[in-house]
Amino acid sequence: MHIINTHFGLSTVERLHQARTLLGPSWLGGIDPNEAIVLCGDFNSRAGSATYRFLTRTLTDVVDFEKGSKNRFRTFVSASPFIRIDHVFTNAAVTVEKMERVRTAQAILASDHLPLLAHLQCQPREKVMRQRGSNLVDSYVPA
């Protein structure tokens, strides 16, 4: 599993550059798509922003797997969250079991952002390959 935690910049141009770099061939774009990827952190980007749309062309926002209002995942500012700029993104090799926003006195004191807690599970490589229609399943040996 590849896990990258990031903190994007404040300008739109900088955030788009950071997103392109992360999804490029030297970073996440160079990883076998059958391997689990989690990209999370403070993206300083709302859902629907140019940076968010760019990231979700390749990865899936974990919040999309949750039913109901997405407002309950607002993370900033921690004392009275009104915006969702922190995200957890995954690829098809990851199964989302549950997503939570942690709002405790400690969390509010610790940061101006509330933490997100994603319960994730790596899918067996053979299942991911089967979902993609690959015939390479016979080359997989479980760990």
PDB file of C-alpha atoms in Angstrom:
ATOM      1  CA  MET A   1       0.000   0.000   0.000  1.00  0.00           C
ATOM      2  CA  HIS A   2       1.266   3.439  -0.933  1.00  0.00           C
ATOM      3  CA  ILE A   3       0.170   6.183   1.474  1.00  0.00           C
ATOM      4  CA  ILE A   4       0.990   9.824   0.845  1.00  0.00           C
ATOM      5  CA  ASN A   5      -0.044  12.563   3.244  1.00  0.00           C
ATOM      6  CA  THR A   6       0.280  16.061   1.832  1.00  0.00           C
ATOM      7  CA  HIS A   7      -0.369  19.718   2.521  1.00  0.00           C
ATOM      8  CA  PHE A   8      -1.067  21.716  -0.634  1.00  0.00           C
ATOM      9  CA  GLY A   9      -0.326  25.415  -0.973  1.00  0.00           C
ATOM     10  CA  LEU A  10      -2.719  28.333  -0.820  1.00  0.00           C
ATOM     11  CA  SER A  11      -2.694  29.515  -4.443  1.00  0.00           C
ATOM     12  CA  THR A  12      -4.759  27.787  -7.120  1.00  0.00           C
ATOM     13  CA  VAL A  13      -1.809  27.649  -9.530  1.00  0.00           C
ATOM     14  CA  GLU A  14       0.425  26.070  -6.883  1.00  0.00           C
ATOM     15  CA  ARG A  15      -2.214  23.478  -5.926  1.00  0.00           C
ATOM     16  CA  LEU A  16      -2.761  22.434  -9.543  1.00  0.00           C
ATOM     17  CA  HIS A  17       0.993  22.089 -10.024  1.00  0.00           C
ATOM     18  CA  GLN A  18       1.237  19.980  -6.867  1.00  0.00           C
ATOM     19  CA  ALA A  19      -1.648  17.759  -8.010  1.00  0.00           C
ATOM     20  CA  ARG A  20      -0.109  17.275 -11.477  1.00  0.00           C
ATOM     21  CA  THR A  21       3.240  16.411  -9.911  1.00  0.00           C
ATOM     22  CA  LEU A  22       1.716  13.896  -7.469  1.00  0.00           C
ATOM     23  CA  LEU A  23      -0.277  12.144 -10.192  1.00  0.00           C
ATOM     24  CA  GLY A  24       2.641  12.255 -12.633  1.00  0.00           C
ATOM     25  CA  PRO A  25       4.920   9.343 -13.587  1.00  0.00           C
ATOM     26  CA  SER A  26       7.528  10.115 -10.912  1.00  0.00           C
ATOM     27  CA  TRP A  27       4.971   9.744  -8.126  1.00  0.00           C
ATOM     28  CA  LEU A  28       1.580   8.033  -8.098  1.00  0.00           C
ATOM     29  CA  GLY A  29       1.335   7.762 -11.878  1.00  0.00           C
ATOM     30  CA  GLY A  30       4.332   5.441 -11.837  1.00  0.00           C
ATOM     31  CA  ILE A  31       2.720   2.935  -9.468  1.00  0.00           C
ATOM     32  CA  ASP A  32       1.096  -0.233 -10.793  1.00  0.00           C
ATOM     33  CA  PRO A  33      -2.665   0.523 -10.749  1.00  0.00           C
ATOM     34  CA  ASN A  34      -3.268  -2.857  -9.089  1.00  0.00           C
ATOM     35  CA  GLU A  35      -1.406  -1.625  -5.999  1.00  0.00           C
ATOM     36  CA  ALA A  36      -3.326   0.228  -3.286  1.00  0.00           C
ATOM     37  CA  ILE A  37      -2.914   4.012  -3.207  1.00  0.00           C
ATOM     38  CA  VAL A  38      -4.123   6.426  -0.530  1.00  0.00           C
ATOM     39  CA  LEU A  39      -3.561  10.158  -0.972  1.00  0.00           C
ATOM     40  CA  CYS A  40      -4.705  12.252   1.962  1.00  0.00           C
ATOM     41  CA  GLY A  41      -4.184  15.556   3.695  1.00  0.00           C
ATOM     42  CA  ASP A  42      -4.946  19.260   3.598  1.00  0.00           C
ATOM     43  CA  PHE A  43      -5.512  20.098  -0.053  1.00  0.00           C
ATOM     44  CA  ASN A  44      -6.782  23.631   0.618  1.00  0.00           C
ATOM     45  CA  SER A  45      -9.303  22.766  -2.092  1.00  0.00           C
ATOM     46  CA  ARG A  46     -13.046  22.408  -1.903  1.00  0.00           C
ATOM     47  CA  ALA A  47     -14.888  19.626  -3.657  1.00  0.00           C
ATOM     48  CA  GLY A  48     -15.583  20.962  -7.126  1.00  0.00           C
ATOM     49  CA  SER A  49     -12.455  23.124  -7.326  1.00  0.00           C
ATOM     50  CA  ALA A  50     -10.093  22.716 -10.283  1.00  0.00           C
ATOM     51  CA  THR A  51      -7.558  20.859  -8.119  1.00  0.00           C
ATOM     52  CA  TYR A  52     -10.200  18.540  -6.695  1.00  0.00           C
ATOM     53  CA  ARG A  53     -11.599  17.789 -10.160  1.00  0.00           C
ATOM     54  CA  PHE A  54      -8.095  17.043 -11.448  1.00  0.00           C
ATOM     55  CA  LEU A  55      -7.395  14.605  -8.587  1.00  0.00           C
ATOM     56  CA  THR A  56     -10.743  12.849  -8.938  1.00  0.00           C
ATOM     57  CA  ARG A  57     -10.112  12.104 -12.610  1.00  0.00           C
ATOM     58  CA  THR A  58      -7.706   9.436 -11.346  1.00  0.00           C
ATOM     59  CA  LEU A  59      -8.611   8.820  -7.710  1.00  0.00           C
ATOM     60  CA  THR A  60     -11.867   8.557  -5.759  1.00  0.00           C
ATOM     61  CA  ASP A  61     -12.784  10.718  -2.783  1.00  0.00           C
ATOM     62  CA  VAL A  62     -13.535   8.364   0.121  1.00  0.00           C
ATOM     63  CA  VAL A  63     -16.469  10.591   1.101  1.00  0.00           C
ATOM     64  CA  ASP A  64     -18.212   9.486  -2.104  1.00  0.00           C
ATOM     65  CA  PHE A  65     -18.757   6.073  -0.508  1.00  0.00           C
ATOM     66  CA  GLU A  66     -20.671   7.577   2.412  1.00  0.00           C
ATOM     67  CA  LYS A  67     -24.415   8.058   2.262  1.00  0.00           C
ATOM     68  CA  GLY A  68     -26.075  11.272   3.318  1.00  0.00           C
ATOM     69  CA  SER A  69     -24.819  14.817   3.528  1.00  0.00           C
ATOM     70  CA  LYS A  70     -21.147  15.447   2.851  1.00  0.00           C
ATOM     71  CA  ASN A  71     -21.372  18.449   5.214  1.00  0.00           C
ATOM     72  CA  ARG A  72     -20.594  16.220   8.170  1.00  0.00           C
ATOM     73  CA  PHE A  73     -17.044  15.907   6.792  1.00  0.00           C
ATOM     74  CA  ARG A  74     -16.279  19.612   6.995  1.00  0.00           C
ATOM     75  CA  THR A  75     -12.894  19.961   8.669  1.00  0.00           C
ATOM     76  CA  PHE A  76     -11.937  23.631   8.730  1.00  0.00           C
ATOM     77  CA  VAL A  77     -11.885  25.547  11.009  1.00  0.00           C
ATOM     78  CA  SER A  78     -11.889  22.916  13.753  1.00  0.00           C
ATOM     79  CA  ALA A  79     -13.815  24.913  16.378  1.00  0.00           C
ATOM     80  CA  SER A  80     -16.670  25.545  13.939  1.00  0.00           C
ATOM     81  CA  PRO A  81     -16.054  23.693  10.665  1.00  0.00           C
ATOM     82  CA  PHE A  82     -17.705  25.325   7.673  1.00  0.00           C
ATOM     83  CA  ILE A  83     -15.642  23.991   4.760  1.00  0.00           C
ATOM     84  CA  ARG A  84     -14.248  20.655   3.544  1.00  0.00           C
ATOM     85  CA  ILE A  85     -10.679  21.141   2.320  1.00  0.00           C
ATOM     86  CA  ASP A  86      -9.140  17.983   3.789  1.00  0.00           C
ATOM     87  CA  HIS A  87      -9.637  14.815   1.778  1.00  0.00           C
ATOM     88  CA  VAL A  88      -8.789  11.133   1.518  1.00  0.00           C
ATOM     89  CA  PHE A  89      -8.483   9.778  -2.023  1.00  0.00           C
ATOM     90  CA  THR A  90      -7.975   6.145  -3.046  1.00  0.00           C
ATOM     91  CA  ASN A  91      -7.701   4.035  -6.165  1.00  0.00           C
ATOM     92  CA  ALA A  92      -9.659   0.908  -7.134  1.00  0.00           C
ATOM     93  CA  ALA A  93      -7.327  -1.351  -5.137  1.00  0.00           C
ATOM     94  CA  VAL A  94      -8.748   0.061  -1.889  1.00  0.00           C
ATOM     95  CA  THR A  95     -12.110  -0.788  -0.356  1.00  0.00           C
ATOM     96  CA  VAL A  96     -13.700   1.878   1.822  1.00  0.00           C
ATOM     97  CA  GLU A  97     -15.387   0.497   4.904  1.00  0.00           C
ATOM     98  CA  LYS A  98     -16.196   3.733   6.718  1.00  0.00           C
ATOM     99  CA  MET A  99     -15.268   7.399   6.882  1.00  0.00           C
ATOM    100  CA  GLU A 100     -15.404   9.596   9.977  1.00  0.00           C
ATOM    101  CA  ARG A 101     -14.551  13.115  11.019  1.00  0.00           C
ATOM    102  CA  VAL A 102     -13.038  13.178  14.492  1.00  0.00           C
ATOM    103  CA  ARG A 103     -14.430  16.057  16.542  1.00  0.00           C
ATOM    104  CA  THR A 104     -13.167  15.833  20.077  1.00  0.00           C
ATOM    105  CA  ALA A 105     -11.866  18.487  22.463  1.00  0.00           C
ATOM    106  CA  GLN A 106      -8.350  17.186  21.830  1.00  0.00           C
ATOM    107  CA  ALA A 107      -8.769  17.377  18.053  1.00  0.00           C
ATOM    108  CA  ILE A 108     -10.048  20.945  18.235  1.00  0.00           C
ATOM    109  CA  LEU A 109      -7.149  21.948  20.484  1.00  0.00           C
ATOM    110  CA  ALA A 110      -4.512  20.135  18.416  1.00  0.00           C
ATOM    111  CA  SER A 111      -5.133  21.812  15.050  1.00  0.00           C
ATOM    112  CA  ASP A 112      -7.209  24.294  13.105  1.00  0.00           C
ATOM    113  CA  HIS A 113      -8.324  21.297  10.989  1.00  0.00           C
ATOM    114  CA  LEU A 114     -10.329  18.345  12.246  1.00  0.00           C
ATOM    115  CA  PRO A 115      -8.854  14.951  11.378  1.00  0.00           C
ATOM    116  CA  LEU A 116     -10.513  12.498   9.035  1.00  0.00           C
ATOM    117  CA  LEU A 117     -10.463   8.812   9.883  1.00  0.00           C
ATOM    118  CA  ALA A 118     -10.849   6.436   6.951  1.00  0.00           C
ATOM    119  CA  HIS A 119     -11.344   2.726   7.548  1.00  0.00           C
ATOM    120  CA  LEU A 120      -9.804   1.169   4.445  1.00  0.00           C
ATOM    121  CA  GLN A 121      -8.904  -2.283   3.251  1.00  0.00           C
ATOM    122  CA  CYS A 122      -6.588  -3.345   0.453  1.00  0.00           C
ATOM    123  CA  GLN A 123      -8.284  -5.529  -2.100  1.00  0.00           C
ATOM    124  CA  PRO A 124      -6.383  -8.630  -3.155  1.00  0.00           C
ATOM    125  CA  ARG A 125      -4.466  -7.920  -6.349  1.00  0.00           C
ATOM    126  CA  GLU A 126      -6.327 -10.692  -8.154  1.00  0.00           C
ATOM    127  CA  LYS A 127      -9.685  -9.031  -7.408  1.00  0.00           C
ATOM    128  CA  VAL A 128      -8.496  -5.662  -8.716  1.00  0.00           C
ATOM    129  CA  MET A 129      -7.116  -7.288 -11.851  1.00  0.00           C
ATOM    130  CA  ARG A 130     -10.360  -9.217 -12.356  1.00  0.00           C
ATOM    131  CA  GLN A 131     -12.367  -5.965 -12.017  1.00  0.00           C
ATOM    132  CA  ARG A 132     -10.210  -4.445 -14.739  1.00  0.00           C
ATOM    133  CA  GLY A 133     -10.577  -7.477 -17.010  1.00  0.00           C
ATOM    134  CA  SER A 134      -6.926  -8.477 -16.802  1.00  0.00           C
ATOM    135  CA  ASN A 135      -5.895 -12.049 -17.607  1.00  0.00           C
ATOM    136  CA  LEU A 136      -2.766 -11.779 -15.484  1.00  0.00           C
ATOM    137  CA  VAL A 137      -4.391 -13.249 -12.364  1.00  0.00           C
ATOM    138  CA  ASP A 138      -2.421 -16.488 -12.665  1.00  0.00           C
ATOM    139  CA  SER A 139       0.830 -14.553 -12.059  1.00  0.00           C
ATOM    140  CA  TYR A 140      -0.331 -13.386  -8.634  1.00  0.00           C
ATOM    141  CA  VAL A 141       1.026 -15.117  -5.566  1.00  0.00           C
ATOM    142  CA  PRO A 142      -0.579 -14.039  -2.257  1.00  0.00           C
ATOM    143  CA  ALA A 143       1.785 -12.768   0.456  1.00  0.00           C
TER     144      ALA A 143
END
